Structures are given as C-alpha cells and as structure tokens.
Amino acid sequence: MHTFQPYPADLIEFDPFTKIGNEWMLITAGDEENANAMTASWGGVGVLWGKNVVFIFVRDTRYTKEFIDKGNTFSLTFFDASYKNALKYMGVVSGRDEDKIGNAKMHVNSYKDTPFIDEGNLVFICKKMSATKITPDQFIDPSIEGAHYKDGNMHTMYVGEILEILAR
C-alpha cells in the first residue's frame, strides 16, 4: 500500500471542472472488508453549512449507493491520466457481479475506517451530511429529464463534509 499524508485544504490546487468533469473520480464506500467503488464525473466542491463539502450524484441502481446509504462516510479518489481505462472499466461494470476493484488492478486502502482506492494520488475523506433524492418535479429546465433520465433511473445527491484530504 502507498503512504498517504494529510494535506491542508487551504494549500490544495484543485480545478473541479478538470478533476471531476474530465479526469473523473472514484466514489468508494463500505469498510475495510467489504467496499465498492464507482466512477463519477458529476459533482462539486465548495462550502455549505459552514463546512468544506463535496456533493456527488449516485444513481439509484448503482451498487455503491447501497454502501453509501449504509455507512456514515465515503471517499473520493482522484488519479493521474494513466488510470483512465481503469476508471472507464469501473464505471461500466457492477461490483454486484464481480470483483471489479481487483479486476481493474486496484486495491482498497482505508483511513480511519473509510475505504479509498490506493492507486489514487489525492483522496477526500467525507462524512455524509445529507441525501436528497432527485425527482422529475424538481426540474425547472424540462429538457433535463429527457436528456438524462429517459429510463427513470434517477440520482440521489449526497453532500459530504470533507473531514480529511490525503495526498500521496
């Protein structure tokens, strides 16, 4: 396993448009013995309720959602460009059906009982603060439902307080 060190939030140089939208991240939840991860390219980082937070979106059908809902914490792991194919794989295969973390040649590490993916170079350890189910009646722009939810597979938005930032 790699060695990760806490990194001060006020020193981080983090472009969320690139890190999340283009390079992607893995959302990991569970515990040291039983964890699952999924690729995500929707989300953000900011300040809410007086805390440094992330917000992520997880579809109702995703296996990782079960782990997030069961636990109190989750992590976001960011990678360098050499992991793009592994992230693609992690986004299309379900952990219900196979050991996708192992098959992607990745490994689970943990920090204070919160799992994250060891091959990353930056990790946000987060405590769940809220979960809001997205429903079609919330859309002010009617094109959103047709563009992203034709199959009815909606998202839940989770807001998590960033407890720790880890860097390798």
XYZ file of N, CA, C and O in Angstrom:
672
model
N 0.834 -1.187 0.000
C 0.000 0.000 0.000
C 0.877 1.248 0.000
O 1.954 1.265 0.556
N 0.342 2.288 -0.613
C 1.052 3.557 -0.664
C 0.862 4.325 0.649
O -0.078 4.070 1.392
N 1.747 5.265 0.883
C 1.652 6.111 2.062
C 0.970 7.418 1.673
O 1.394 8.098 0.733
N -0.085 7.735 2.379
C -0.822 8.985 2.164
C -0.664 9.855 3.401
O -0.669 9.357 4.523
N -0.529 11.148 3.170
C -0.366 12.103 4.255
C -1.503 13.112 4.218
O -1.956 13.505 3.133
N -1.970 13.564 5.372
C -2.958 14.657 5.376
C -2.392 15.877 4.662
O -1.202 16.170 4.760
N -3.267 16.555 3.930
C -2.862 17.728 3.157
C -3.801 18.871 3.518
O -5.023 18.701 3.477
N -3.288 20.040 3.856
C -4.143 21.163 4.278
C -5.054 21.647 3.142
O -4.600 21.875 2.021
N -6.307 21.833 3.444
C -7.289 22.262 2.444
C -6.926 23.618 1.849
O -7.150 23.855 0.657
N -6.336 24.500 2.645
C -6.030 25.834 2.143
C -4.823 25.870 1.200
O -4.548 26.890 0.578
N -4.127 24.742 1.057
C -2.988 24.678 0.143
C -3.303 23.917 -1.148
O -2.492 23.907 -2.072
N -4.453 23.314 -1.221
C -4.776 22.463 -2.361
C -5.050 23.301 -3.610
O -5.709 24.338 -3.541
N -4.496 22.865 -4.712
C -4.799 23.443 -6.019
C -5.660 22.413 -6.726
O -5.169 21.358 -7.117
N -6.939 22.730 -6.871
C -7.911 21.734 -7.328
C -8.906 22.401 -8.269
O -9.686 23.249 -7.847
N -8.860 22.034 -9.527
C -9.811 22.535 -10.506
C -10.912 21.487 -10.658
O -10.698 20.459 -11.298
N -12.095 21.714 -10.073
C -13.136 20.683 -10.106
C -13.654 20.387 -11.512
O -14.093 19.276 -11.790
N -13.588 21.363 -12.415
C -14.065 21.143 -13.780
C -13.200 20.101 -14.484
O -13.697 19.263 -15.232
N -11.900 20.153 -14.216
C -10.979 19.176 -14.807
C -10.959 17.886 -14.005
O -11.137 16.798 -14.562
N -10.741 17.992 -12.698
C -10.582 16.792 -11.864
C -11.831 15.915 -11.886
O -11.727 14.696 -11.937
N -13.011 16.513 -11.800
C -14.252 15.730 -11.757
C -14.805 15.515 -13.167
O -15.069 14.380 -13.569
N -14.966 16.594 -13.916
C -15.646 16.505 -15.200
C -14.864 15.816 -16.299
O -15.443 15.150 -17.146
N -13.540 15.986 -16.314
C -12.724 15.412 -17.387
C -11.888 14.210 -16.956
O -11.767 13.250 -17.703
N -11.275 14.294 -15.784
C -10.401 13.205 -15.334
C -11.156 12.149 -14.538
O -10.678 11.037 -14.422
N -12.303 12.524 -13.965
C -13.171 11.641 -13.205
C -12.595 11.299 -11.833
O -11.479 11.653 -11.510
N -13.410 10.624 -11.056
C -13.030 10.220 -9.704
C -13.710 8.903 -9.392
O -14.645 8.494 -10.070
N -13.239 8.242 -8.353
C -13.917 7.055 -7.838
C -14.541 7.403 -6.502
O -13.874 7.948 -5.616
N -15.821 7.098 -6.380
C -16.530 7.201 -5.105
C -16.440 5.825 -4.471
O -16.812 4.827 -5.102
N -15.950 5.754 -3.247
C -15.795 4.472 -2.558
C -16.499 4.552 -1.217
O -16.416 5.557 -0.516
N -17.193 3.471 -0.867
C -17.877 3.403 0.430
C -17.870 1.958 0.905
O -17.655 1.030 0.130
N -18.108 1.792 2.180
C -18.109 0.472 2.799
C -17.175 0.465 3.989
O -17.084 1.442 4.739
N -16.445 -0.646 4.133
C -15.455 -0.751 5.198
C -14.248 -1.513 4.652
O -14.203 -1.857 3.472
N -13.276 -1.784 5.521
C -12.044 -2.422 5.057
C -12.287 -3.806 4.479
O -11.563 -4.249 3.598
N -13.297 -4.512 4.962
C -13.566 -5.862 4.484
C -14.487 -5.912 3.279
O -14.409 -6.827 2.469
N -15.393 -4.957 3.164
C -16.397 -5.004 2.109
C -16.669 -3.584 1.608
O -17.405 -2.840 2.237
N -16.045 -3.253 0.492
C -16.192 -1.918 -0.073
C -16.523 -2.037 -1.556
O -16.259 -3.055 -2.183
N -17.093 -0.991 -2.089
C -17.337 -0.917 -3.520
C -17.015 0.500 -3.982
O -17.071 1.445 -3.196
N -16.673 0.617 -5.247
C -16.326 1.919 -5.815
C -16.968 2.060 -7.179
O -17.235 1.073 -7.854
N -17.220 3.300 -7.558
C -17.781 3.596 -8.876
C -17.166 4.877 -9.417
O -16.794 5.777 -8.663
N -17.064 4.943 -10.728
C -16.569 6.140 -11.391
C -17.666 7.191 -11.407
O -18.835 6.880 -11.598
N -17.275 8.433 -11.212
C -18.226 9.537 -11.267
C -17.590 10.716 -11.992
O -16.388 10.970 -11.855
N -18.420 11.418 -12.753
C -17.963 12.631 -13.434
C -18.917 13.793 -13.171
O -18.856 14.818 -13.840
N -19.817 13.603 -12.218
C -20.724 14.668 -11.783
C -20.442 14.929 -10.314
O -20.302 13.992 -9.516
N -20.384 16.190 -9.941
C -20.192 16.534 -8.545
C -19.522 17.879 -8.416
O -19.317 18.589 -9.406
N -19.183 18.219 -7.198
C -18.544 19.501 -6.974
C -17.957 19.612 -5.585
O -18.108 18.718 -4.744
N -17.292 20.722 -5.363
C -16.601 21.012 -4.114
C -16.922 22.454 -3.748
O -16.962 23.320 -4.620
N -17.167 22.715 -2.475
C -17.444 24.086 -2.067
C -17.618 24.205 -0.573
O -17.114 23.393 0.198
N -18.349 25.214 -0.178
C -18.627 25.479 1.226
C -20.136 25.519 1.397
O -20.844 26.187 0.637
N -20.637 24.789 2.367
C -22.064 24.740 2.656
C -22.223 24.493 4.145
O -21.482 23.696 4.726
N -23.188 25.148 4.755
C -23.466 24.975 6.176
C -22.218 25.198 7.039
O -22.016 24.563 8.072
N -21.361 26.116 6.580
C -20.163 26.463 7.338
C -19.059 25.422 7.277
O -18.129 25.469 8.076
N -19.145 24.503 6.321
C -18.155 23.421 6.237
C -17.642 23.295 4.804
O -18.341 23.615 3.848
N -16.411 22.782 4.666
C -15.895 22.404 3.354
C -16.582 21.109 2.960
O -16.551 20.135 3.727
N -17.197 21.099 1.771
C -18.007 19.945 1.387
C -17.742 19.521 -0.050
O -17.172 20.260 -0.853
N -18.203 18.312 -0.331
C -18.349 17.815 -1.692
C -19.816 17.506 -1.892
O -20.546 17.264 -0.919
N -20.236 17.512 -3.142
C -21.550 16.976 -3.455
C -21.383 16.039 -4.638
O -20.657 16.330 -5.585
N -22.004 14.867 -4.510
C -21.884 13.819 -5.515
C -23.278 13.334 -5.888
O -24.232 13.521 -5.128
N -23.366 12.712 -7.035
C -24.639 12.200 -7.532
C -24.473 10.721 -7.853
O -23.572 10.350 -8.602
N -25.354 9.892 -7.282
C -25.271 8.449 -7.480
C -26.643 7.944 -7.903
O -27.643 8.213 -7.227
N -26.683 7.218 -9.012
C -27.951 6.668 -9.500
C -28.479 5.603 -8.544
O -27.720 4.884 -7.902
N -29.807 5.523 -8.502
C -30.479 4.586 -7.597
C -30.049 3.146 -7.820
O -30.023 2.348 -6.883
N -29.708 2.775 -9.045
C -29.387 1.377 -9.361
C -27.944 0.992 -9.077
O -27.599 -0.182 -9.186
N -27.109 1.938 -8.692
C -25.695 1.630 -8.501
C -25.475 0.875 -7.191
O -26.016 1.218 -6.141
N -24.657 -0.146 -7.268
C -24.325 -0.971 -6.105
C -23.643 -0.132 -5.024
O -23.904 -0.299 -3.830
N -22.803 0.796 -5.420
C -22.103 1.652 -4.452
C -23.083 2.442 -3.599
O -22.805 2.731 -2.434
N -24.247 2.768 -4.141
C -25.252 3.519 -3.387
C -25.654 2.780 -2.116
O -25.869 3.389 -1.068
N -25.759 1.461 -2.185
C -26.100 0.668 -1.003
C -25.061 0.857 0.101
O -25.404 0.967 1.278
N -23.807 0.932 -0.275
C -22.723 1.124 0.702
C -22.764 2.545 1.279
O -22.547 2.736 2.473
N -23.007 3.525 0.421
C -23.098 4.908 0.901
C -24.265 5.040 1.874
O -24.131 5.649 2.942
N -25.414 4.472 1.508
C -26.600 4.593 2.357
C -26.410 3.908 3.709
O -26.928 4.385 4.721
N -25.665 2.816 3.733
C -25.453 2.068 4.976
C -24.471 2.729 5.929
O -24.595 2.614 7.136
N -23.490 3.419 5.377
C -22.423 3.965 6.210
C -22.570 5.436 6.500
O -23.508 6.098 6.056
N -21.600 5.955 7.235
C -21.570 7.372 7.586
C -20.552 8.164 6.785
O -20.577 9.391 6.792
N -19.630 7.447 6.125
C -18.563 8.119 5.392
C -18.423 7.522 3.996
O -18.907 6.421 3.719
N -17.733 8.256 3.145
C -17.344 7.781 1.823
C -16.090 8.550 1.427
O -15.692 9.504 2.099
N -15.459 8.115 0.358
C -14.273 8.823 -0.117
C -14.388 9.117 -1.596
O -15.137 8.457 -2.324
N -13.644 10.120 -2.020
C -13.456 10.438 -3.429
C -11.969 10.318 -3.702
O -11.155 10.924 -3.004
N -11.625 9.512 -4.698
C -10.219 9.313 -5.043
C -9.989 9.837 -6.451
O -10.753 9.533 -7.364
N -8.905 10.596 -6.625
C -8.538 11.192 -7.899
C -7.227 10.573 -8.368
O -6.361 10.230 -7.557
N -7.068 10.474 -9.700
C -5.968 9.726 -10.300
C -5.249 10.558 -11.351
O -5.782 11.548 -11.841
N -4.073 10.075 -11.757
C -3.428 10.683 -12.916
C -3.988 10.028 -14.176
O -4.739 9.048 -14.121
N -3.624 10.575 -15.320
C -4.210 10.168 -16.601
C -3.960 8.701 -16.945
O -4.721 8.116 -17.724
N -2.960 8.084 -16.378
C -2.658 6.683 -16.719
C -3.752 5.714 -16.265
O -3.778 4.566 -16.699
N -4.671 6.162 -15.425
C -5.740 5.292 -14.912
C -7.066 5.460 -15.652
O -8.074 4.899 -15.243
N -7.084 6.193 -16.754
C -8.344 6.475 -17.453
C -9.064 5.189 -17.893
O -10.277 5.077 -17.718
N -8.353 4.219 -18.415
C -9.005 2.971 -18.829
C -9.576 2.215 -17.638
O -10.666 1.639 -17.726
N -8.869 2.199 -16.540
C -9.379 1.539 -15.332
C -10.638 2.256 -14.836
O -11.602 1.605 -14.407
N -10.653 3.580 -14.919
C -11.831 4.341 -14.495
C -13.016 4.070 -15.421
O -14.160 3.977 -14.965
N -12.758 3.929 -16.721
C -13.833 3.558 -17.657
C -14.422 2.212 -17.255
O -15.642 2.045 -17.213
N -13.559 1.253 -16.990
C -13.993 -0.080 -16.579
C -14.822 -0.011 -15.288
O -15.895 -0.608 -15.190
N -14.332 0.741 -14.314
C -15.023 0.854 -13.024
C -16.387 1.518 -13.166
O -17.252 1.355 -12.323
N -16.590 2.258 -14.261
C -17.856 2.935 -14.488
C -18.912 2.089 -15.179
O -20.086 2.423 -15.135
N -18.504 0.997 -15.817
C -19.477 0.197 -16.573
C -19.729 -1.189 -15.997
O -20.697 -1.840 -16.370
N -18.888 -1.642 -15.090
C -19.037 -2.973 -14.501
C -19.582 -2.828 -13.084
O -19.230 -1.900 -12.366
N -20.435 -3.746 -12.676
C -21.005 -3.690 -11.329
C -20.231 -4.578 -10.362
O -19.909 -5.727 -10.678
N -20.002 -4.047 -9.178
C -19.398 -4.823 -8.105
C -20.318 -5.909 -7.581
O -19.890 -6.788 -6.832
N -21.587 -5.859 -7.941
C -22.519 -6.942 -7.585
C -22.146 -8.221 -8.308
O -22.391 -9.313 -7.817
N -21.592 -8.073 -9.521
C -21.369 -9.207 -10.407
C -19.949 -9.746 -10.387
O -19.719 -10.873 -10.808
N -19.001 -8.941 -9.971
C -17.602 -9.371 -9.983
C -16.773 -8.476 -9.061
O -17.242 -7.433 -8.613
N -15.544 -8.881 -8.830
C -14.605 -8.079 -8.048
C -14.000 -7.035 -8.975
O -12.890 -7.184 -9.477
N -14.762 -5.973 -9.228
C -14.303 -5.002 -10.219
C -13.076 -4.236 -9.763
O -12.255 -3.853 -10.587
N -12.919 -4.017 -8.477
C -11.729 -3.315 -7.987
C -10.488 -4.154 -8.279
O -9.507 -3.666 -8.831
N -10.542 -5.426 -7.933
C -9.430 -6.332 -8.216
C -9.185 -6.506 -9.701
O -8.042 -6.508 -10.167
N -10.270 -6.641 -10.469
C -10.129 -6.819 -11.914
C -9.578 -5.576 -12.604
O -8.991 -5.670 -13.682
N -9.761 -4.411 -11.991
C -9.178 -3.170 -12.517
C -7.739 -2.987 -12.042
O -7.115 -1.970 -12.316
N -7.232 -3.994 -11.321
C -5.874 -3.966 -10.763
C -5.687 -2.807 -9.789
O -4.657 -2.145 -9.756
N -6.745 -2.598 -8.995
C -6.708 -1.577 -7.955
C -6.869 -2.254 -6.602
O -7.234 -3.428 -6.525
N -6.611 -1.502 -5.554
C -6.644 -2.046 -4.194
C -7.331 -1.069 -3.251
O -7.198 0.148 -3.411
N -8.013 -1.615 -2.271
C -8.675 -0.790 -1.261
C -7.705 -0.518 -0.123
O -7.078 -1.429 0.406
N -7.567 0.720 0.233
C -6.832 1.171 1.401
C -7.882 1.799 2.312
O -9.053 1.883 1.934
N -7.521 2.237 3.486
C -8.508 2.920 4.321
C -7.827 3.945 5.216
O -6.635 3.854 5.502
N -8.629 4.910 5.623
C -8.191 5.941 6.544
C -9.279 6.085 7.594
O -10.421 6.438 7.265
N -8.955 5.748 8.829
C -9.923 5.831 9.928
C -11.245 5.159 9.541
O -12.312 5.751 9.645
N -11.141 3.938 9.054
C -12.280 3.094 8.696
C -13.042 3.531 7.447
O -14.107 2.992 7.159
N -12.551 4.482 6.700
C -13.182 4.867 5.441
C -12.321 4.352 4.292
O -11.145 4.719 4.184
N -12.887 3.504 3.434
C -12.097 2.951 2.330
C -11.874 3.976 1.214
O -12.697 4.862 0.994
N -10.744 3.837 0.554
C -10.443 4.602 -0.650
C -9.572 3.733 -1.541
O -9.098 2.678 -1.129
N -9.350 4.173 -2.763
C -8.573 3.377 -3.709
C -7.110 3.810 -3.655
O -6.777 4.979 -3.872
N -6.249 2.845 -3.361
C -4.841 3.089 -3.079
C -4.055 3.667 -4.255
O -3.065 4.365 -4.053
N -4.476 3.400 -5.467
C -3.719 3.844 -6.630
C -3.892 5.332 -6.940
O -3.185 5.875 -7.788
N -4.795 5.990 -6.267
C -5.007 7.414 -6.491
C -3.860 8.243 -5.954
O -2.956 7.742 -5.281
N -3.904 9.539 -6.243
C -2.873 10.420 -5.703
C -3.449 11.526 -4.815
O -2.716 12.253 -4.182
N -4.797 11.620 -4.791
C -5.469 12.598 -3.956
C -6.793 11.994 -3.498
O -7.521 11.412 -4.313
N -7.079 12.117 -2.205
C -8.276 11.485 -1.638
C -8.979 12.485 -0.726
O -8.327 13.160 0.078
N -10.295 12.562 -0.861
C -11.124 13.305 0.081
C -11.868 12.289 0.928
O -12.609 11.459 0.396
N -11.697 12.354 2.229
C -12.448 11.524 3.171
C -13.634 12.372 3.631
O -13.442 13.486 4.133
N -14.839 11.842 3.457
C -16.043 12.654 3.662
C -17.041 11.986 4.602
O -17.212 10.766 4.571
N -17.706 12.819 5.395
C -18.787 12.365 6.274
C -20.104 12.802 5.644
O -20.282 13.979 5.307
N -21.003 11.849 5.497
C -22.305 12.144 4.917
C -23.052 13.166 5.767
O -23.175 13.001 6.968
N -23.553 14.220 5.116
C -24.332 15.241 5.811
C -25.788 15.242 5.373
O -26.672 15.533 6.163
N -26.021 14.956 4.087
C -27.397 14.920 3.603
C -27.482 14.033 2.369
O -26.486 13.813 1.679
N -28.692 13.556 2.127
C -29.000 12.774 0.934
C -30.347 13.269 0.422
O -31.328 13.271 1.153
N -30.368 13.723 -0.827
C -31.581 14.261 -1.425
C -31.872 13.518 -2.716
O -31.059 13.553 -3.645
N -33.000 12.841 -2.752
C -33.387 12.130 -3.963
C -33.848 13.149 -4.998
O -34.687 13.996 -4.713
N -33.287 13.062 -6.188
C -33.690 13.936 -7.289
C -34.968 13.350 -7.904
O -35.032 12.155 -8.182
N -35.960 14.184 -8.105
C -37.217 13.743 -8.720
C -37.551 14.675 -9.882
O -37.167 15.854 -9.864
N -38.263 14.170 -10.886
C -38.556 14.989 -12.074
C -39.287 16.292 -11.763
O -39.068 17.293 -12.460
N -40.102 16.324 -10.723
C -40.835 17.553 -10.413
C -39.923 18.682 -9.925
O -40.348 19.839 -9.844
N -38.653 18.394 -9.646
C -37.709 19.420 -9.210
C -37.057 20.166 -10.373
O -36.446 21.200 -10.167
N -37.188 19.646 -11.593
C -36.514 20.252 -12.735
C -37.235 21.515 -13.193
O -38.403 21.471 -13.577
N -36.553 22.615 -13.159
C -37.075 23.865 -13.704
C -36.891 23.849 -15.224
O -37.739 24.306 -15.966
N -35.768 23.277 -15.662
C -35.493 23.109 -17.091
C -36.045 21.743 -17.514
O -35.504 20.703 -17.126
N -37.118 21.709 -18.283
C -37.757 20.437 -18.635
C -36.905 19.525 -19.520
O -37.174 18.326 -19.611
N -35.866 20.056 -20.142
C -35.034 19.207 -21.010
C -34.154 18.244 -20.213
O -33.655 17.252 -20.759
N -33.930 18.502 -18.929
C -33.046 17.661 -18.118
C -33.566 16.230 -18.055
O -32.809 15.278 -18.265
N -34.854 16.067 -17.789
C -35.396 14.715 -17.655
C -35.201 13.918 -18.942
O -34.731 12.773 -18.911
N -35.531 14.483 -20.072
C -35.390 13.775 -21.340
C -33.947 13.489 -21.714
O -33.638 12.462 -22.311
N -33.053 14.390 -21.348
C -31.642 14.232 -21.705
C -30.909 13.240 -20.812
O -29.982 12.563 -21.261
N -31.321 13.135 -19.537
C -30.526 12.340 -18.588
C -31.300 11.234 -17.869
O -30.683 10.402 -17.200
N -32.625 11.234 -17.966
C -33.411 10.289 -17.162
C -34.531 9.618 -17.951
O -35.591 9.321 -17.406
N -34.304 9.353 -19.226
C -35.329 8.699 -20.050
C -35.777 7.375 -19.448
O -36.932 6.993 -19.554
N -34.831 6.679 -18.821
C -35.136 5.354 -18.254
C -35.672 5.435 -16.824
O -35.947 4.409 -16.207
N -35.789 6.633 -16.273
C -36.308 6.786 -14.911
C -35.303 6.462 -13.820
O -35.638 6.478 -12.637
N -34.063 6.171 -14.171
C -33.013 5.831 -13.205
C -32.425 7.126 -12.654
O -31.481 7.686 -13.186
N -33.030 7.603 -11.570
C -32.706 8.907 -11.006
C -31.455 8.854 -10.118
O -30.955 7.782 -9.792
N -30.999 10.021 -9.727
C -29.850 10.161 -8.828
C -30.310 10.548 -7.423
O -31.369 11.143 -7.250
N -29.455 10.258 -6.473
C -29.513 10.867 -5.151
C -28.297 11.773 -5.046
O -27.192 11.376 -5.438
N -28.508 12.992 -4.571
C -27.393 13.904 -4.339
C -26.982 13.785 -2.877
O -27.804 13.942 -1.971
N -25.718 13.485 -2.667
C -25.162 13.411 -1.317
C -24.263 14.623 -1.103
O -23.477 14.983 -1.982
N -24.386 15.238 0.056
C -23.454 16.276 0.473
C -22.635 15.677 1.601
O -23.187 15.103 2.549
N -21.314 15.782 1.453
C -20.426 15.234 2.473
C -19.435 16.275 2.946
O -18.851 17.006 2.135
N -19.261 16.353 4.250
C -18.232 17.229 4.808
C -16.872 16.602 4.551
O -16.666 15.409 4.795
N -15.933 17.388 4.063
C -14.583 16.899 3.863
C -13.889 16.870 5.220
O -13.594 17.919 5.805
N -13.681 15.666 5.735
C -13.013 15.513 7.030
C -11.503 15.597 6.906
O -10.816 16.083 7.807
N -10.984 15.069 5.792
C -9.536 14.998 5.603
C -9.240 14.953 4.121
O -9.988 14.349 3.345
N -8.174 15.610 3.717
C -7.639 15.497 2.365
C -6.306 14.775 2.510
O -5.474 15.151 3.336
N -6.147 13.721 1.709
C -4.914 12.925 1.749
C -4.206 13.021 0.410
O -4.851 12.982 -0.638
N -2.891 13.133 0.443
C -2.096 13.172 -0.780
C -0.997 12.121 -0.684
O -0.493 11.821 0.395
N -0.652 11.571 -1.836
C 0.414 10.564 -1.887
C 1.697 11.238 -2.285
O 1.743 12.126 -3.086
